[in-house]
């Protein structure tokens, strides 16, 4: 356990040194806040862009507050996922390429603590960034439109966080497979996109797919109750995370011993 | 100019400040770092003129991992 904390602290130090602790939360805040603000200022934006004939009146109904928070989550589904893959794709692959992994692993460090420490470090960074980002979005929705109950926000936050953790774990898993960060990033993005597309188009067949979590979160925000499939979906996602992590450790052990 | 007055700056100011922090951190790091991926002057331009995405791109691919 002590060894694990040393590796974890090393992760934290590295993330502080390469400014991940600065730019990732800021990026999440900016992504989250963008939608409430542009929705709020849409009439002014249309005005200043112009091109509309004089006297045109556009009646724009204000969308309900939960929908706007959901828009922010939709942005995380795209840019948030992209950022997560970008910051995680070099986590192990980059160290193997540069030889740092070799330096660490000649010491009696277990493969499982090496991988799980990296996973936990990335997870902490993602959750903290995602929390401040969604909190900022919630706050702006509150002051510009209508306050969403904080309890709803927290529940939506945790549910959607499971999907982001799943994406992170997929990237860690591919890290164990490939040596080049670019290939890791590509494989992870491709997996997430395929999963989302397939679950989106066959949503009645794949009710339990983790990619449905974003949709279920939106359903919860507007109706205050989770669909029935939420529980099995959550269990499947958490099970998938554990499975991918164990798979990553096994693959990594095999590859490193062979190399 | 009335459009500028109609905007509530209390709402936008925090965001502009956050963007500025991101930009300043990226520039300071760019000055202190020895080598970047690609020419340094290009990164200066990207960070200064491409909003948000410039600094983020610099942190993701501009910093060379030694």
PDB file of N, CA and C in Angstrom, chain A residues 17-19 22-24 26-27 29-30 33-34 37 40-41 44-45 47-48 83 86-87 89 94 98 100 140 143-144, chain B residues 3 6-16 18-19 21-22 25 29 32 52 55-57 59-61 63 65-66:
ATOM      1  N   UNK A  17       3.370  19.341 -12.465  1.00  0.00           N
ATOM      2  CA  UNK A  17       4.495  19.899 -13.213  1.00  0.00           C
ATOM      3  C   UNK A  17       4.143  20.186 -14.661  1.00  0.00           C
ATOM      4  N   UNK A  18       3.313  19.321 -15.264  1.00  0.00           N
ATOM      5  CA  UNK A  18       2.980  19.645 -16.657  1.00  0.00           C
ATOM      6  C   UNK A  18       1.642  20.377 -16.769  1.00  0.00           C
ATOM      7  N   UNK A  19       1.260  21.018 -15.662  1.00  0.00           N
ATOM      8  CA  UNK A  19       0.133  21.963 -15.639  1.00  0.00           C
ATOM      9  C   UNK A  19      -1.221  21.326 -15.921  1.00  0.00           C
ATOM     10  N   UNK A  22      -3.877  22.695 -13.934  1.00  0.00           N
ATOM     11  CA  UNK A  22      -4.349  24.048 -14.258  1.00  0.00           C
ATOM     12  C   UNK A  22      -5.278  23.996 -15.464  1.00  0.00           C
ATOM     13  N   UNK A  23      -4.800  23.413 -16.535  1.00  0.00           N
ATOM     14  CA  UNK A  23      -5.572  23.597 -17.769  1.00  0.00           C
ATOM     15  C   UNK A  23      -6.773  22.672 -17.905  1.00  0.00           C
ATOM     16  N   UNK A  24      -6.716  21.485 -17.329  1.00  0.00           N
ATOM     17  CA  UNK A  24      -7.876  20.599 -17.493  1.00  0.00           C
ATOM     18  C   UNK A  24      -9.113  21.150 -16.768  1.00  0.00           C
ATOM     19  N   UNK A  26      -9.727  24.248 -16.087  1.00  0.00           N
ATOM     20  CA  UNK A  26     -10.143  25.457 -16.812  1.00  0.00           C
ATOM     21  C   UNK A  26     -10.872  25.079 -18.097  1.00  0.00           C
ATOM     22  N   UNK A  27     -10.340  24.102 -18.809  1.00  0.00           N
ATOM     23  CA  UNK A  27     -10.999  23.688 -20.050  1.00  0.00           C
ATOM     24  C   UNK A  27     -12.406  23.164 -19.755  1.00  0.00           C
ATOM     25  N   UNK A  29     -14.325  23.987 -17.238  1.00  0.00           N
ATOM     26  CA  UNK A  29     -15.196  25.114 -16.868  1.00  0.00           C
ATOM     27  C   UNK A  29     -15.654  25.839 -18.131  1.00  0.00           C
ATOM     28  N   UNK A  30     -14.710  26.116 -19.022  1.00  0.00           N
ATOM     29  CA  UNK A  30     -15.067  26.877 -20.219  1.00  0.00           C
ATOM     30  C   UNK A  30     -16.057  26.110 -21.087  1.00  0.00           C
ATOM     31  N   UNK A  33     -19.532  26.199 -19.352  1.00  0.00           N
ATOM     32  CA  UNK A  33     -20.198  27.490 -19.211  1.00  0.00           C
ATOM     33  C   UNK A  33     -20.668  28.028 -20.560  1.00  0.00           C
ATOM     34  N   UNK A  34     -20.014  27.538 -21.621  1.00  0.00           N
ATOM     35  CA  UNK A  34     -20.293  28.059 -22.951  1.00  0.00           C
ATOM     36  C   UNK A  34     -21.779  28.009 -23.316  1.00  0.00           C
ATOM     37  N   UNK A  37     -24.352  30.392 -21.483  1.00  0.00           N
ATOM     38  CA  UNK A  37     -24.172  31.795 -21.854  1.00  0.00           C
ATOM     39  C   UNK A  37     -24.615  32.067 -23.279  1.00  0.00           C
ATOM     40  N   UNK A  40     -28.294  32.117 -23.439  1.00  0.00           N
ATOM     41  CA  UNK A  40     -28.860  33.310 -22.823  1.00  0.00           C
ATOM     42  C   UNK A  40     -28.729  34.524 -23.744  1.00  0.00           C
ATOM     43  N   UNK A  41     -27.581  34.636 -24.390  1.00  0.00           N
ATOM     44  CA  UNK A  41     -27.342  35.820 -25.220  1.00  0.00           C
ATOM     45  C   UNK A  41     -27.716  35.606 -26.684  1.00  0.00           C
ATOM     46  N   UNK A  44     -29.138  38.621 -28.628  1.00  0.00           N
ATOM     47  CA  UNK A  44     -28.134  39.655 -28.904  1.00  0.00           C
ATOM     48  C   UNK A  44     -27.167  39.200 -29.990  1.00  0.00           C
ATOM     49  N   UNK A  45     -26.791  37.912 -29.907  1.00  0.00           N
ATOM     50  CA  UNK A  45     -25.831  37.407 -30.896  1.00  0.00           C
ATOM     51  C   UNK A  45     -26.444  37.498 -32.291  1.00  0.00           C
ATOM     52  N   UNK A  47     -28.751  39.500 -33.231  1.00  0.00           N
ATOM     53  CA  UNK A  47     -28.834  40.916 -33.571  1.00  0.00           C
ATOM     54  C   UNK A  47     -27.533  41.430 -34.157  1.00  0.00           C
ATOM     55  N   UNK A  48     -26.430  41.107 -33.467  1.00  0.00           N
ATOM     56  CA  UNK A  48     -25.160  41.706 -33.868  1.00  0.00           C
ATOM     57  C   UNK A  48     -24.620  41.055 -35.124  1.00  0.00           C
ATOM     58  N   UNK A  83     -10.856  15.476 -24.343  1.00  0.00           N
ATOM     59  CA  UNK A  83      -9.799  15.916 -23.431  1.00  0.00           C
ATOM     60  C   UNK A  83      -9.324  14.751 -22.567  1.00  0.00           C
ATOM     61  N   UNK A  86      -7.107  12.639 -24.566  1.00  0.00           N
ATOM     62  CA  UNK A  86      -5.845  13.319 -24.847  1.00  0.00           C
ATOM     63  C   UNK A  86      -4.913  13.320 -23.634  1.00  0.00           C
ATOM     64  N   UNK A  87      -5.487  13.524 -22.420  1.00  0.00           N
ATOM     65  CA  UNK A  87      -4.583  13.577 -21.268  1.00  0.00           C
ATOM     66  C   UNK A  87      -4.180  12.188 -20.800  1.00  0.00           C
ATOM     67  N   UNK A  89      -3.867   9.381 -22.938  1.00  0.00           N
ATOM     68  CA  UNK A  89      -3.300   8.477 -23.941  1.00  0.00           C
ATOM     69  C   UNK A  89      -1.790   8.285 -23.800  1.00  0.00           C
ATOM     70  N   UNK A  94       3.435   6.726 -23.174  1.00  0.00           N
ATOM     71  CA  UNK A  94       4.517   7.695 -23.260  1.00  0.00           C
ATOM     72  C   UNK A  94       5.694   7.307 -22.382  1.00  0.00           C
ATOM     73  N   UNK A  98       9.511   6.506 -23.607  1.00  0.00           N
ATOM     74  CA  UNK A  98      10.682   7.262 -23.166  1.00  0.00           C
ATOM     75  C   UNK A  98      11.576   6.450 -22.247  1.00  0.00           C
ATOM     76  N   UNK A 100      10.885   5.606 -19.111  1.00  0.00           N
ATOM     77  CA  UNK A 100      10.641   5.828 -17.680  1.00  0.00           C
ATOM     78  C   UNK A 100       9.986   4.599 -17.055  1.00  0.00           C
ATOM     79  N   UNK A 140     -24.264  29.024 -13.597  1.00  0.00           N
ATOM     80  CA  UNK A 140     -24.694  29.953 -14.646  1.00  0.00           C
ATOM     81  C   UNK A 140     -26.127  29.694 -15.068  1.00  0.00           C
ATOM     82  N   UNK A 143     -28.143  31.476 -12.351  1.00  0.00           N
ATOM     83  CA  UNK A 143     -28.294  32.935 -12.352  1.00  0.00           C
ATOM     84  C   UNK A 143     -28.923  33.439 -13.646  1.00  0.00           C
ATOM     85  N   UNK A 144     -28.737  32.724 -14.756  1.00  0.00           N
ATOM     86  CA  UNK A 144     -29.280  33.228 -16.014  1.00  0.00           C
ATOM     87  C   UNK A 144     -30.696  32.729 -16.282  1.00  0.00           C
TER      88      UNK A 144
ATOM     89  N   UNK B   3     -24.750  47.504 -27.793  1.00  0.00           N
ATOM     90  CA  UNK B   3     -24.735  46.071 -27.526  1.00  0.00           C
ATOM     91  C   UNK B   3     -23.755  45.751 -26.398  1.00  0.00           C
ATOM     92  N   UNK B   6     -25.421  46.516 -23.123  1.00  0.00           N
ATOM     93  CA  UNK B   6     -26.539  45.665 -22.721  1.00  0.00           C
ATOM     94  C   UNK B   6     -26.056  44.362 -22.093  1.00  0.00           C
ATOM     95  N   UNK B   7     -24.763  44.082 -22.220  1.00  0.00           N
ATOM     96  CA  UNK B   7     -24.261  42.825 -21.681  1.00  0.00           C
ATOM     97  C   UNK B   7     -23.893  43.006 -20.212  1.00  0.00           C
ATOM     98  N   UNK B   8     -24.316  42.057 -19.420  1.00  0.00           N
ATOM     99  CA  UNK B   8     -24.000  42.101 -18.003  1.00  0.00           C
ATOM    100  C   UNK B   8     -22.576  41.582 -17.784  1.00  0.00           C
ATOM    101  N   UNK B   9     -21.658  42.502 -17.480  1.00  0.00           N
ATOM    102  CA  UNK B   9     -20.250  42.093 -17.404  1.00  0.00           C
ATOM    103  C   UNK B   9     -19.963  41.225 -16.193  1.00  0.00           C
ATOM    104  N   UNK B  10     -20.828  41.315 -15.176  1.00  0.00           N
ATOM    105  CA  UNK B  10     -20.648  40.445 -14.013  1.00  0.00           C
ATOM    106  C   UNK B  10     -20.716  38.980 -14.386  1.00  0.00           C
ATOM    107  N   UNK B  11     -21.437  38.700 -15.478  1.00  0.00           N
ATOM    108  CA  UNK B  11     -21.578  37.314 -15.906  1.00  0.00           C
ATOM    109  C   UNK B  11     -20.373  36.869 -16.726  1.00  0.00           C
ATOM    110  N   UNK B  12     -19.905  37.762 -17.586  1.00  0.00           N
ATOM    111  CA  UNK B  12     -18.847  37.357 -18.512  1.00  0.00           C
ATOM    112  C   UNK B  12     -17.442  37.503 -17.923  1.00  0.00           C
ATOM    113  N   UNK B  13     -17.307  38.416 -16.956  1.00  0.00           N
ATOM    114  CA  UNK B  13     -15.971  38.709 -16.449  1.00  0.00           C
ATOM    115  C   UNK B  13     -15.240  37.471 -15.892  1.00  0.00           C
ATOM    116  N   UNK B  14     -15.903  36.656 -15.032  1.00  0.00           N
ATOM    117  CA  UNK B  14     -15.193  35.489 -14.514  1.00  0.00           C
ATOM    118  C   UNK B  14     -14.630  34.606 -15.624  1.00  0.00           C
ATOM    119  N   UNK B  15     -15.385  34.486 -16.715  1.00  0.00           N
ATOM    120  CA  UNK B  15     -14.949  33.615 -17.804  1.00  0.00           C
ATOM    121  C   UNK B  15     -13.744  34.205 -18.518  1.00  0.00           C
ATOM    122  N   UNK B  16     -13.800  35.525 -18.727  1.00  0.00           N
ATOM    123  CA  UNK B  16     -12.660  36.172 -19.371  1.00  0.00           C
ATOM    124  C   UNK B  16     -11.410  36.025 -18.498  1.00  0.00           C
ATOM    125  N   UNK B  18     -10.759  33.599 -16.361  1.00  0.00           N
ATOM    126  CA  UNK B  18     -10.287  32.217 -16.446  1.00  0.00           C
ATOM    127  C   UNK B  18      -9.516  31.985 -17.742  1.00  0.00           C
ATOM    128  N   UNK B  19     -10.052  32.521 -18.840  1.00  0.00           N
ATOM    129  CA  UNK B  19      -9.358  32.387 -20.130  1.00  0.00           C
ATOM    130  C   UNK B  19      -7.990  33.025 -20.076  1.00  0.00           C
ATOM    131  N   UNK B  21      -6.146  33.454 -17.393  1.00  0.00           N
ATOM    132  CA  UNK B  21      -5.245  32.625 -16.590  1.00  0.00           C
ATOM    133  C   UNK B  21      -4.644  31.530 -17.463  1.00  0.00           C
ATOM    134  N   UNK B  22      -5.510  30.873 -18.236  1.00  0.00           N
ATOM    135  CA  UNK B  22      -5.055  29.791 -19.112  1.00  0.00           C
ATOM    136  C   UNK B  22      -3.974  30.300 -20.067  1.00  0.00           C
ATOM    137  N   UNK B  25      -0.668  31.239 -18.133  1.00  0.00           N
ATOM    138  CA  UNK B  25       0.080  30.055 -17.716  1.00  0.00           C
ATOM    139  C   UNK B  25       0.791  29.433 -18.916  1.00  0.00           C
ATOM    140  N   UNK B  29       4.886  29.242 -19.311  1.00  0.00           N
ATOM    141  CA  UNK B  29       5.532  27.953 -19.497  1.00  0.00           C
ATOM    142  C   UNK B  29       6.315  27.914 -20.806  1.00  0.00           C
ATOM    143  N   UNK B  32       9.614  29.569 -20.340  1.00  0.00           N
ATOM    144  CA  UNK B  32      10.568  28.864 -19.485  1.00  0.00           C
ATOM    145  C   UNK B  32      11.031  27.540 -20.075  1.00  0.00           C
ATOM    146  N   UNK B  52      -8.749  29.817 -26.280  1.00  0.00           N
ATOM    147  CA  UNK B  52      -8.955  28.568 -25.550  1.00  0.00           C
ATOM    148  C   UNK B  52      -8.229  27.385 -26.183  1.00  0.00           C
ATOM    149  N   UNK B  55      -4.015  27.535 -26.223  1.00  0.00           N
ATOM    150  CA  UNK B  55      -3.295  27.097 -25.030  1.00  0.00           C
ATOM    151  C   UNK B  55      -3.486  25.605 -24.744  1.00  0.00           C
ATOM    152  N   UNK B  56      -4.722  25.107 -24.912  1.00  0.00           N
ATOM    153  CA  UNK B  56      -4.962  23.689 -24.623  1.00  0.00           C
ATOM    154  C   UNK B  56      -4.131  22.814 -25.552  1.00  0.00           C
ATOM    155  N   UNK B  57      -4.103  23.198 -26.831  1.00  0.00           N
ATOM    156  CA  UNK B  57      -3.324  22.444 -27.809  1.00  0.00           C
ATOM    157  C   UNK B  57      -1.840  22.463 -27.440  1.00  0.00           C
ATOM    158  N   UNK B  59      -0.584  22.681 -24.416  1.00  0.00           N
ATOM    159  CA  UNK B  59      -0.327  21.772 -23.295  1.00  0.00           C
ATOM    160  C   UNK B  59      -0.400  20.320 -23.729  1.00  0.00           C
ATOM    161  N   UNK B  60      -1.266  20.023 -24.691  1.00  0.00           N
ATOM    162  CA  UNK B  60      -1.419  18.627 -25.080  1.00  0.00           C
ATOM    163  C   UNK B  60      -0.274  18.166 -25.972  1.00  0.00           C
ATOM    164  N   UNK B  61       0.033  18.922 -27.041  1.00  0.00           N
ATOM    165  CA  UNK B  61       1.059  18.419 -27.959  1.00  0.00           C
ATOM    166  C   UNK B  61       2.293  19.298 -28.052  1.00  0.00           C
ATOM    167  N   UNK B  63       4.142  20.737 -25.568  1.00  0.00           N
ATOM    168  CA  UNK B  63       5.193  20.445 -24.594  1.00  0.00           C
ATOM    169  C   UNK B  63       5.836  19.115 -24.942  1.00  0.00           C
ATOM    170  N   UNK B  65       7.643  15.873 -24.157  1.00  0.00           N
ATOM    171  CA  UNK B  65       7.910  15.041 -22.977  1.00  0.00           C
ATOM    172  C   UNK B  65       9.313  14.483 -23.082  1.00  0.00           C
ATOM    173  N   UNK B  66      10.135  14.867 -22.145  1.00  0.00           N
ATOM    174  CA  UNK B  66      11.505  14.358 -22.254  1.00  0.00           C
ATOM    175  C   UNK B  66      11.664  13.034 -21.528  1.00  0.00           C
TER     176      UNK B  66
END
